[in-house]
Amino acid sequence: MKTNGGRRRIRAFGGSRLARRWRRMAQKKYLQAKLTQFLREDRIQLWKPPYTDENKKVGLALKDLAKKYSDKLECCENEVEKIIEEIRCKAVERGTGNEHYRATGIAAIEVFLPPRVKKDRKNLLETRLHVTGRELRSKIAETFGFQENYIKIVINKKQLQLGKTLEEQGVTHNVKAMVLELKQSEEDVRKNSQVEEEEQNEAKQKEKRIQRTKRGLEILAERAEMVVDPETTPYLDIANQTGRSIRIPPSERKALMLAMGYHEKGRAFLKRKEYGIALPCLLDADKYFCECCRELLDTVDNYAVLQLDIVWGYFRLGQLECLDDAEKRLNTAQRCLNNCYGENHQRLVHIKGNCGKEKVLFLRLYLLQGIRHYHSGNGEEAYEYLNKACQLFKELYIDPSKVHSLMQLGFSAQEARLGLRACDGNVDHAAAHITNRREKLDQIRKEEKEKKRRRLENINYLKGMGYSARAAKQALHQASGNLEEALQILLSHPQMWWLNDAGPETNSPQESPSRETIDQLVYMGFDAAAAEAALRVFRGNVQLAAQTLAHNGGSLPPDLQLSAEDSSATPPTSPSDSAGTSSASTDEDMETEAVNEILEDIPEHEEDYLDSTLEDEEIIIAEYLSYVESIKSAAKRN
């Protein structure tokens, strides 16, 4: 490939016995997809005569069909006949399975095993659909020799839920299931028991990491809903491309936090090439993103990037051809990117002044589209997308000496790559761009820090008046941070006082206000009965009771009057009723560990997802272009 720096050697997939074997496998997959396409176009039903006789054996007409298609594809007739026979046998097997399912209710599931399994990676497993996900996982583990607790199953684009039945999860006859193995082991029986024990410990640690990821993200998302001091307590915040915090509706904020958190953790595993652990995190991120409104997903690029990462995970696990939703995810990614960046990236250029960095996403999109088309038997479309990826690679390739020059100026390698792509490879412009970005981010961080400090002060002020942190936070959110407006909201809606931090079980009114507090309100001019009722509602808080009575003409609003009437039947809560806290210290340590593990994988640079050396993409582009270009050269042999 040509680059700005002239011609350079491309690391391609070729010249070794392993490379030749992979090439043959890729060509066979392409032929299978192409022949399947021809059979559909010609409406050939291989499981019926004249291609299959009454004993389900191959018919003589299959040879004529192989001759026709081998001429059309300019391929070896024997090879084409062999592949068509494989397709026919599978069709017959599928028909037999359909009859068996109708007669017995026993469904067949096509199980795709991890790449390390040398036996046929596509296997049929029979099961009834009323069994639970846990029972199916156990059966898969037993049948194919896995350890049950160290595999995850993906069906219908989602992780299999262990506690629900297959029917409840929409699993049907002839569905495809992908096995992800957390335990990285060899397929042969281990002779050394110590090695096997180490592998089991490694698998346990990986499972624990997944569980810690889940808990850590839940804690950080919960903290976003609480009032915490940003100087002392880590939490997650959502910011736009400039680094400024975004106001998200409370109903969607937690789901979005979890979605983005799982995505970042999944990306961290992808970087470490731990694809089997990355994919469950990415699928969890997709689940939470789907709880957000469609308008939000169409206006940010996060969801598009997630779709690309999921399909990349499929590909790196060798499972791209077996998952039906790869095409759908890539189309979703392209639609979201177009909506977010605008046609020809004009919206992106208007916001950021350039689009060089974001082109990395389109390179991966075109590469994955090319791979998908290749495995679908669409050679021309595959070449078109792979060529587009190749052209983008030439455009985005960065001379290592330029990166080194910027690093000599004190910039990181990541900053250098992003800056050079933003400035079309100009070192001086890139240095100015990075410096300007740093200054802007420093200013934004100071402003955001001050905004958070003021918000915390306002919440504490309202808490000092007797409102709960949750009520104060909600009022400030509705008032866009304005303290006076938030106070008016709270006064106009006294029922917000019931938004208690500790939960609904502690929201019952006080049983009996003191004579002294009642006298204080009577002295202010309020009726004694109204004063007592208000103090019951507000648990003896004189200030809140007085403000509410004054705001409502000396009496409680109707909804709070009911609460006051019911208060006499509410027994006081004894401290002894609370749960024990003997293990609080241990739980706190575990939570700290889980949170720190998440924070370690949250990148400092907000454009980390746009940074790539493109080393993997370079190899794969060359590899698949060689497959496509060699299709016709695989002329008739034998």
XYZ file of C-alpha atoms in Angstrom:
638
model
C 0.000 0.000 0.000
C 1.155 3.543 -0.694
C 1.373 6.061 2.108
C 2.391 9.696 2.470
C 5.904 8.511 3.150
C 6.206 6.461 -0.042
C 6.013 2.696 -0.442
C 6.435 0.467 2.574
C 6.292 -3.278 3.093
C 2.945 -4.632 4.238
C 2.829 -7.482 6.685
C 0.633 -9.898 4.794
C -0.756 -13.318 5.515
C 1.224 -15.578 3.243
C 4.286 -17.695 2.600
C 3.885 -20.250 5.384
C 2.130 -23.583 5.705
C -0.266 -22.061 8.280
C -1.026 -19.176 5.947
C -1.802 -21.524 3.070
C -4.108 -23.552 5.300
C -5.997 -20.413 6.389
C -6.256 -19.322 2.763
C -7.801 -22.689 1.790
C -10.267 -22.443 4.671
C -11.259 -18.900 3.678
C -11.716 -19.927 0.035
C -13.868 -22.879 1.084
C -16.082 -20.625 3.223
C -16.461 -18.253 0.310
C -17.410 -21.099 -2.045
C -19.957 -22.423 0.457
C -21.588 -19.011 0.708
C -21.516 -18.495 -3.078
C -22.989 -21.914 -3.850
C -25.706 -21.403 -1.228
C -26.515 -18.129 -2.962
C -26.763 -19.850 -6.383
C -29.001 -22.592 -4.973
C -31.393 -20.002 -3.563
C -31.456 -18.005 -6.771
C -32.183 -21.156 -8.820
C -34.657 -22.424 -6.178
C -32.848 -25.739 -5.946
C -34.111 -27.986 -3.129
C -31.245 -30.395 -2.523
C -33.194 -32.480 -0.014
C -35.701 -33.507 -2.700
C -35.419 -35.622 -5.874
C -33.548 -35.660 -8.179
C -30.747 -34.571 -5.835
C -31.779 -36.836 -2.952
C -33.389 -40.252 -3.419
C -36.019 -41.927 -1.232
C -33.290 -43.370 0.994
C -31.862 -39.838 1.495
C -28.785 -40.752 -0.522
C -27.247 -38.425 -3.113
C -28.877 -38.467 -6.565
C -27.086 -38.502 -9.923
C -28.361 -35.002 -10.787
C -25.994 -33.495 -8.246
C -23.019 -34.089 -10.567
C -24.686 -32.061 -13.337
C -25.353 -29.268 -10.842
C -21.714 -29.296 -9.741
C -20.577 -29.069 -13.377
C -22.855 -26.080 -13.996
C -21.707 -24.151 -10.953
C -18.009 -24.985 -11.345
C -18.107 -23.526 -14.872
C -19.850 -20.440 -13.537
C -17.299 -19.983 -10.753
C -14.284 -21.173 -12.768
C -13.456 -23.564 -9.946
C -12.525 -27.216 -9.618
C -15.599 -29.390 -10.315
C -14.673 -31.971 -7.672
C -14.339 -29.293 -5.018
C -17.709 -27.774 -5.938
C -19.388 -31.200 -5.902
C -17.932 -31.932 -2.491
C -19.232 -28.652 -1.033
C -22.694 -29.080 -2.593
C -22.887 -32.566 -1.059
C -22.038 -31.071 2.350
C -24.837 -28.514 1.892
C -27.240 -31.305 0.819
C -26.413 -33.473 3.833
C -26.981 -30.541 6.161
C -30.338 -29.777 4.492
C -31.423 -33.401 4.851
C -30.304 -33.416 8.481
C -32.247 -30.192 9.081
C -35.401 -31.645 7.485
C -35.145 -34.771 9.610
C -34.684 -32.580 12.663
C -37.803 -30.540 11.793
C -39.885 -33.732 11.531
C -38.446 -34.952 14.822
C -39.252 -31.617 16.515
C -42.863 -31.643 15.282
C -43.305 -35.205 16.490
C -41.540 -35.013 19.868
C -41.102 -31.328 20.791
C -37.348 -31.847 21.104
C -35.545 -28.888 19.509
C -32.143 -28.891 17.827
C -29.652 -26.136 18.645
C -26.636 -25.534 16.430
C -23.707 -25.013 18.799
C -20.615 -23.132 17.645
C -17.566 -24.007 19.712
C -14.479 -21.851 20.475
C -11.660 -21.761 17.888
C -9.341 -23.921 19.985
C -11.661 -26.948 19.575
C -10.218 -28.950 16.711
C -13.273 -31.096 16.148
C -16.103 -29.817 13.979
C -16.959 -26.438 15.473
C -20.594 -26.683 14.342
C -22.493 -29.276 16.331
C -26.147 -30.099 16.868
C -27.499 -30.498 20.389
C -31.032 -31.694 21.149
C -33.009 -30.260 24.054
C -36.522 -29.427 25.183
C -37.324 -25.732 25.339
C -38.845 -25.779 28.828
C -35.431 -26.392 30.426
C -33.612 -23.483 32.062
C -30.553 -21.736 30.719
C -28.519 -23.327 33.506
C -29.601 -26.812 32.390
C -28.654 -26.047 28.780
C -25.256 -24.723 29.838
C -24.680 -27.870 31.887
C -25.609 -30.077 28.932
C -23.305 -28.176 26.561
C -20.444 -28.431 29.049
C -20.977 -32.164 29.521
C -21.386 -32.897 25.805
C -18.369 -30.955 24.551
C -16.001 -31.285 27.506
C -16.089 -27.825 29.095
C -16.138 -26.809 32.746
C -19.680 -25.589 33.312
C -18.877 -22.537 35.440
C -16.311 -21.219 32.975
C -18.359 -20.902 29.795
C -20.919 -18.363 28.668
C -23.553 -18.969 25.993
C -24.736 -16.350 23.490
C -28.135 -16.989 21.845
C -30.257 -14.494 19.928
C -27.577 -11.797 20.294
C -27.780 -11.940 24.098
C -26.155 -13.825 26.929
C -28.140 -16.866 27.998
C -29.922 -16.166 31.304
C -29.435 -19.120 33.607
C -32.584 -18.726 35.704
C -35.111 -18.469 32.858
C -36.376 -21.209 30.545
C -35.324 -21.284 26.907
C -38.916 -20.516 25.851
C -38.975 -17.411 28.041
C -35.798 -16.193 26.328
C -37.195 -16.670 22.816
C -35.053 -19.712 21.996
C -36.576 -21.768 19.188
C -35.846 -24.896 17.176
C -32.775 -24.594 14.893
C -31.422 -21.549 16.746
C -27.658 -20.917 16.814
C -25.679 -20.760 20.073
C -22.116 -19.541 20.522
C -19.915 -20.850 23.343
C -17.475 -18.402 24.941
C -14.830 -20.087 27.047
C -13.349 -18.158 29.971
C -10.880 -20.934 30.692
C -7.988 -20.611 28.252
C -6.811 -24.224 27.979
C -5.539 -26.683 25.382
C -7.894 -29.355 24.065
C -5.722 -32.294 25.000
C -5.989 -33.992 28.383
C -3.369 -32.492 30.689
C -0.613 -34.750 31.884
C 0.613 -32.273 34.451
C -1.984 -31.809 37.206
C -0.253 -28.658 38.451
C -0.720 -26.947 35.081
C -4.397 -27.919 35.020
C -4.895 -26.562 38.534
C -3.284 -23.276 37.499
C -5.632 -23.048 34.525
C -8.653 -23.673 36.727
C -7.482 -20.921 39.069
C -7.042 -18.635 36.077
C -10.606 -19.367 34.932
C -11.945 -18.678 38.428
C -10.112 -15.367 38.481
C -11.635 -14.394 35.140
C -15.121 -15.212 36.384
C -14.451 -13.136 39.501
C -13.270 -10.257 37.313
C -16.573 -10.318 35.435
C -18.511 -10.273 38.712
C -16.333 -7.459 40.097
C -16.910 -5.516 36.898
C -20.653 -5.805 37.381
C -20.526 -4.769 41.034
C -18.061 -1.927 40.449
C -20.195 -0.416 37.703
C -23.336 -0.694 39.818
C -21.609 1.145 42.688
C -20.343 3.926 40.420
C -23.751 4.301 38.761
C -25.424 4.472 42.196
C -22.980 7.139 43.308
C -24.036 9.253 40.341
C -27.528 9.256 41.871
C -26.186 10.164 45.316
C -24.562 13.294 46.712
C -20.835 12.676 46.917
C -17.810 14.886 47.273
C -15.935 14.606 43.934
C -12.683 15.402 45.740
C -12.869 12.287 47.925
C -15.303 9.824 46.311
C -14.843 8.429 42.765
C -17.953 8.323 40.591
C -18.863 8.296 36.915
C -20.033 11.330 35.001
C -21.272 11.658 31.419
C -19.605 14.307 29.281
C -19.834 15.418 25.668
C -16.990 15.495 23.156
C -15.640 18.741 24.643
C -15.481 17.320 28.182
C -18.499 19.162 29.601
C -21.032 17.265 31.710
C -24.350 16.422 30.040
C -27.705 16.656 31.791
C -29.451 13.311 31.328
C -33.032 12.570 32.463
C -32.859 10.685 35.802
C -34.986 7.875 34.330
C -32.242 7.066 31.790
C -29.118 8.178 33.612
C -28.375 4.929 35.445
C -28.957 2.770 32.349
C -26.668 5.031 30.318
C -24.023 4.962 33.055
C -24.057 1.160 33.128
C -24.055 0.938 29.325
C -21.033 3.201 28.954
C -19.264 1.577 31.893
C -19.680 -1.952 30.508
C -18.567 -0.660 27.099
C -15.354 0.827 28.492
C -14.614 -2.377 30.399
C -15.272 -4.453 27.279
C -12.969 -2.197 25.249
C -10.249 -2.667 27.859
C -10.525 -6.449 27.439
C -10.449 -6.053 23.633
C -7.191 -4.101 23.897
C -5.736 -6.959 25.928
C -7.068 -9.387 23.287
C -9.217 -11.161 25.909
C -12.127 -11.465 23.481
C -13.979 -14.194 25.386
C -14.343 -11.881 28.407
C -14.831 -8.726 26.344
C -17.893 -9.960 24.445
C -20.143 -10.553 27.519
C -19.306 -7.020 28.744
C -20.114 -5.555 25.328
C -23.410 -7.458 25.104
C -24.336 -6.196 28.591
C -23.557 -2.662 27.404
C -25.870 -3.209 24.434
C -28.645 -4.390 26.791
C -28.433 -1.204 28.876
C -28.134 1.072 25.842
C -31.409 -0.410 24.596
C -33.105 0.933 27.755
C -32.280 4.478 26.613
C -34.471 6.422 24.203
C -33.831 6.013 20.482
C -33.291 9.758 20.056
C -30.319 9.626 22.426
C -28.754 6.633 20.667
C -29.050 8.341 17.285
C -27.319 11.539 18.406
C -24.173 10.129 20.054
C -21.523 7.925 18.477
C -21.152 5.637 21.535
C -23.805 3.203 20.325
C -22.257 3.007 16.859
C -18.813 2.315 18.323
C -20.317 -0.414 20.514
C -21.816 -2.171 17.481
C -18.419 -2.122 15.759
C -16.729 -3.480 18.894
C -19.248 -6.332 19.204
C -18.801 -7.413 15.571
C -15.022 -7.057 15.968
C -15.279 -9.407 18.943
C -17.292 -11.906 16.844
C -14.614 -11.784 14.156
C -11.650 -12.145 16.508
C -13.370 -15.139 18.138
C -13.774 -16.696 14.691
C -17.578 -16.536 15.014
C -18.523 -13.842 12.491
C -20.035 -16.244 9.991
C -22.309 -17.922 12.529
C -24.090 -14.885 13.963
C -27.020 -13.554 11.990
C -26.994 -10.095 13.517
C -23.548 -8.959 12.295
C -25.126 -7.315 9.243
C -27.788 -5.650 11.377
C -25.219 -4.290 13.823
C -23.016 -2.906 11.056
C -26.015 -1.213 9.424
C -26.961 0.265 12.813
C -23.408 1.531 13.267
C -23.403 3.191 9.851
C -26.799 4.820 10.443
C -25.765 6.138 13.866
C -22.460 7.503 12.559
C -24.226 9.283 9.695
C -26.820 10.752 12.072
C -24.161 11.844 14.540
C -21.531 13.183 12.138
C -23.745 14.263 9.252
C -23.402 13.406 5.585
C -19.764 13.763 4.526
C -18.975 14.521 8.203
C -20.088 18.174 7.877
C -21.632 18.272 11.372
C -18.446 16.833 12.867
C -16.259 19.366 11.038
C -18.531 22.181 12.262
C -18.172 21.041 15.908
C -14.518 19.954 16.025
C -12.976 21.603 12.979
C -11.774 18.300 11.459
C -12.801 14.681 10.977
C -9.444 12.920 10.631
C -9.617 11.054 13.933
C -13.162 9.763 13.429
C -12.213 8.210 10.080
C -10.688 5.353 12.087
C -14.248 4.237 12.897
C -15.186 4.203 9.214
C -12.056 2.197 8.382
C -13.130 -0.508 10.809
C -16.736 -0.305 9.574
C -15.675 -0.819 5.942
C -13.277 -3.606 6.921
C -15.960 -5.511 8.835
C -18.482 -4.968 6.035
C -15.938 -6.359 3.581
C -15.301 -9.410 5.757
C -19.035 -10.027 6.184
C -19.661 -9.781 2.445
C -16.783 -12.171 1.783
C -18.199 -14.771 4.146
C -21.614 -14.258 2.534
C -20.227 -15.091 -0.918
C -20.460 -11.523 -2.250
C -17.004 -11.173 -3.778
C -17.581 -7.872 -5.609
C -19.127 -6.153 -2.579
C -16.345 -7.546 -0.375
C -13.702 -6.093 -2.697
C -15.479 -2.717 -2.765
C -15.552 -2.356 1.030
C -12.078 -3.799 1.557
C -10.714 -1.384 -1.023
C -12.405 1.535 0.772
C -10.793 0.357 4.018
C -7.453 0.086 2.244
C -7.712 3.653 0.910
C -8.586 4.961 4.371
C -5.629 3.079 5.829
C -3.306 4.853 3.403
C -4.819 8.158 4.429
C -4.634 7.468 8.166
C -1.229 5.785 8.305
C 1.176 7.780 10.489
C 4.914 7.918 10.009
C 6.443 6.643 13.300
C 9.157 9.312 13.089
C 6.473 12.013 13.347
C 5.037 10.378 16.457
C 8.561 10.270 17.906
C 9.082 13.991 17.128
C 5.941 14.929 19.056
C 6.855 12.656 21.962
C 10.175 14.513 22.165
C 8.097 17.643 22.825
C 6.478 16.004 25.846
C 3.290 14.659 24.272
C 2.122 11.049 24.695
C 2.054 8.586 21.783
C -1.742 8.637 21.912
C -1.888 12.433 21.762
C 0.587 12.361 18.883
C -1.449 9.894 16.802
C -4.724 11.718 17.384
C -3.151 15.116 16.737
C -1.447 14.018 13.519
C -4.668 12.510 12.162
C -6.561 15.683 13.037
C -3.949 17.776 11.184
C -3.338 15.582 8.125
C 0.101 14.506 9.346
C 1.553 18.015 9.836
C 3.794 17.863 12.928
C 3.782 21.613 13.695
C 0.006 21.870 13.335
C -0.432 18.729 15.438
C 1.715 20.185 18.257
C -0.368 23.379 18.251
C -3.592 21.326 18.114
C -2.610 19.183 21.115
C -1.480 22.214 23.139
C -4.726 24.058 22.362
C -6.767 20.984 23.301
C -4.927 20.646 26.624
C -5.587 24.309 27.488
C -9.284 24.035 26.615
C -9.680 20.842 28.639
C -7.934 22.395 31.650
C -10.342 25.329 31.508
C -13.383 23.051 31.102
C -12.241 20.856 34.012
C -11.903 23.919 36.258
C -15.385 25.103 35.269
C -16.901 21.660 35.774
C -15.154 21.320 39.132
C -16.545 24.683 40.248
C -20.013 23.716 39.010
C -19.882 20.480 41.025
C -18.674 22.386 44.107
C -21.577 24.856 43.874
C -24.051 22.022 43.356
C -22.762 20.216 46.444
C -23.030 23.437 48.455
C -26.617 23.976 47.277
C -27.590 20.412 48.159
C -26.039 20.749 51.604
C -27.869 24.070 52.086
C -31.217 22.434 51.291
C -30.326 19.475 53.510
C -29.683 21.967 56.293
C -33.259 23.150 55.860
C -34.479 19.623 56.508
C -34.857 18.254 52.976
C -33.308 14.934 52.038
C -30.380 14.851 49.644
C -32.557 13.061 47.100
C -35.263 15.748 47.232
C -32.662 18.516 47.036
C -30.972 16.886 44.074
C -34.231 16.398 42.170
C -35.332 19.992 42.791
C -31.976 21.372 41.638
C -32.145 19.181 38.524
C -35.580 20.607 37.682
C -34.306 24.147 38.358
C -31.161 23.676 36.220
C -29.013 24.214 39.315
C -30.611 27.493 40.440
C -30.926 27.408 44.260
C -33.779 29.938 44.559
C -35.871 28.163 41.910
C -35.163 24.793 43.546
C -36.408 26.153 46.881
C -39.607 27.411 45.236
C -40.125 23.965 43.683
C -39.749 22.309 47.079
C -42.151 24.766 48.698
C -44.683 24.304 45.908
C -44.428 20.529 46.131
C -44.099 19.632 49.822
C -44.645 15.967 48.984
C -41.075 15.990 47.606
C -39.958 15.970 51.234
C -40.863 12.278 51.184
C -38.042 11.558 48.712
C -35.960 10.061 51.469
C -32.393 8.831 50.949
C -32.809 5.749 53.116
C -35.775 4.276 51.234
C -39.552 4.088 51.670
C -39.440 2.095 54.887
C -38.151 5.152 56.775
C -40.619 7.601 55.254
C -43.355 7.267 57.907
C -44.213 10.433 59.895
C -43.218 10.966 63.524
C -45.698 9.668 66.078
C -45.904 12.685 68.405
C -44.378 16.201 68.122
C -43.266 17.872 71.340
C -45.342 20.568 73.051
C -42.449 22.989 72.664
C -42.343 22.718 68.846
C -46.129 23.067 68.590
C -45.957 26.229 70.736
C -43.279 27.663 68.431
C -45.631 27.383 65.441
C -48.620 28.705 67.408
C -46.470 31.685 68.437
C -45.879 32.325 64.701
C -49.645 32.569 64.251
C -50.586 29.090 63.044
C -53.510 27.037 64.345
C -52.464 24.483 66.982
C -54.100 21.521 65.189
C -52.536 22.466 61.866
C -49.171 22.951 63.591
C -49.332 19.512 65.201
C -50.328 17.860 61.894
C -47.500 19.588 60.018
C -44.957 18.587 62.649
C -46.139 14.990 62.430
C -45.641 15.008 58.654
C -42.198 16.640 58.824
C -40.981 14.600 61.814
C -40.664 17.572 64.127
C -38.836 19.864 61.650
C -40.159 23.281 62.655
C -38.653 25.149 59.711
C -40.198 22.888 57.053
C -43.541 22.774 58.869
C -43.660 26.591 59.075
C -42.675 27.082 55.429
C -45.287 24.594 54.223
C -48.088 26.067 56.349
C -47.199 29.592 55.235
C -47.065 28.591 51.594
C -50.497 26.872 51.807
C -52.464 29.503 53.735
C -51.997 28.036 57.199
C -52.973 24.432 56.477
C -51.466 21.308 54.950
C -52.261 20.403 51.324
C -54.757 17.484 51.007
C -52.183 14.829 50.120
C -50.112 15.565 53.234
C -53.207 15.742 55.471
C -53.780 12.016 54.810
C -50.216 11.290 55.881
C -50.746 13.171 59.124
C -53.939 11.259 59.903
C -52.213 7.924 59.378
C -49.209 8.831 61.500
C -50.676 7.778 64.835
C -50.808 4.155 63.657
C -47.118 4.114 62.733
C -44.883 2.642 65.416
C -41.478 4.203 65.978
C -38.475 2.496 64.452
C -36.013 1.162 66.956
C -32.307 1.206 66.222
C -32.320 -2.496 67.013
C -34.502 -3.110 63.952
C -31.711 -2.166 61.559
C -29.573 -4.796 59.901
C -26.331 -5.832 61.461
C -23.113 -4.286 60.198
C -20.512 -6.724 61.447
C -19.228 -7.332 57.931
C -19.371 -3.676 56.832
C -15.614 -3.274 56.766
C -15.089 -6.364 54.599
C -17.865 -5.318 52.198
C -16.386 -1.834 51.955
C -12.967 -3.243 51.051
C -14.515 -5.447 48.357
C -16.461 -2.510 46.940
C -13.328 -0.356 46.890
C -11.479 -3.108 45.000
C -14.315 -3.447 42.478
C -14.510 0.322 41.910
C -10.745 0.712 41.529
C -10.662 -2.098 38.969
C -13.269 -0.240 36.887
C -11.517 3.122 37.219
C -8.234 1.596 36.034
C -9.884 0.817 32.694
C -11.627 4.184 32.220
C -9.258 6.005 29.833
C -7.997 9.465 30.741
C -8.248 10.686 27.153
C -11.858 11.251 26.095
C -10.952 10.282 22.504
C -9.279 7.012 23.454
C -11.853 5.112 21.362
C -10.558 6.913 18.258
C -6.926 6.017 18.877
C -5.549 2.995 17.056
C -2.183 2.022 15.690
C -4.133 0.192 12.907
C -1.617 -2.660 13.053
C -4.305 -5.363 13.252
C -6.406 -3.675 10.570
C -3.395 -3.466 8.267
C -2.796 -7.216 8.436
C -6.456 -8.156 8.069
C -7.037 -5.825 5.094
C -4.085 -7.371 3.267
C -5.219 -10.869 4.225
C -8.799 -10.520 2.973
C -7.838 -8.580 -0.144
C -5.565 -11.501 -1.021
C -8.528 -13.877 -0.516
C -10.778 -11.848 -2.783
C -8.131 -11.342 -5.445
C -7.308 -15.050 -5.487
C -10.903 -16.201 -6.023
C -10.635 -16.296 -9.801
C -7.049 -17.441 -9.736
C -8.178 -20.570 -7.872
C -8.827 -21.945 -11.352
C -9.731 -25.480 -12.197
C -7.268 -27.851 -10.672
C -7.014 -31.593 -10.324
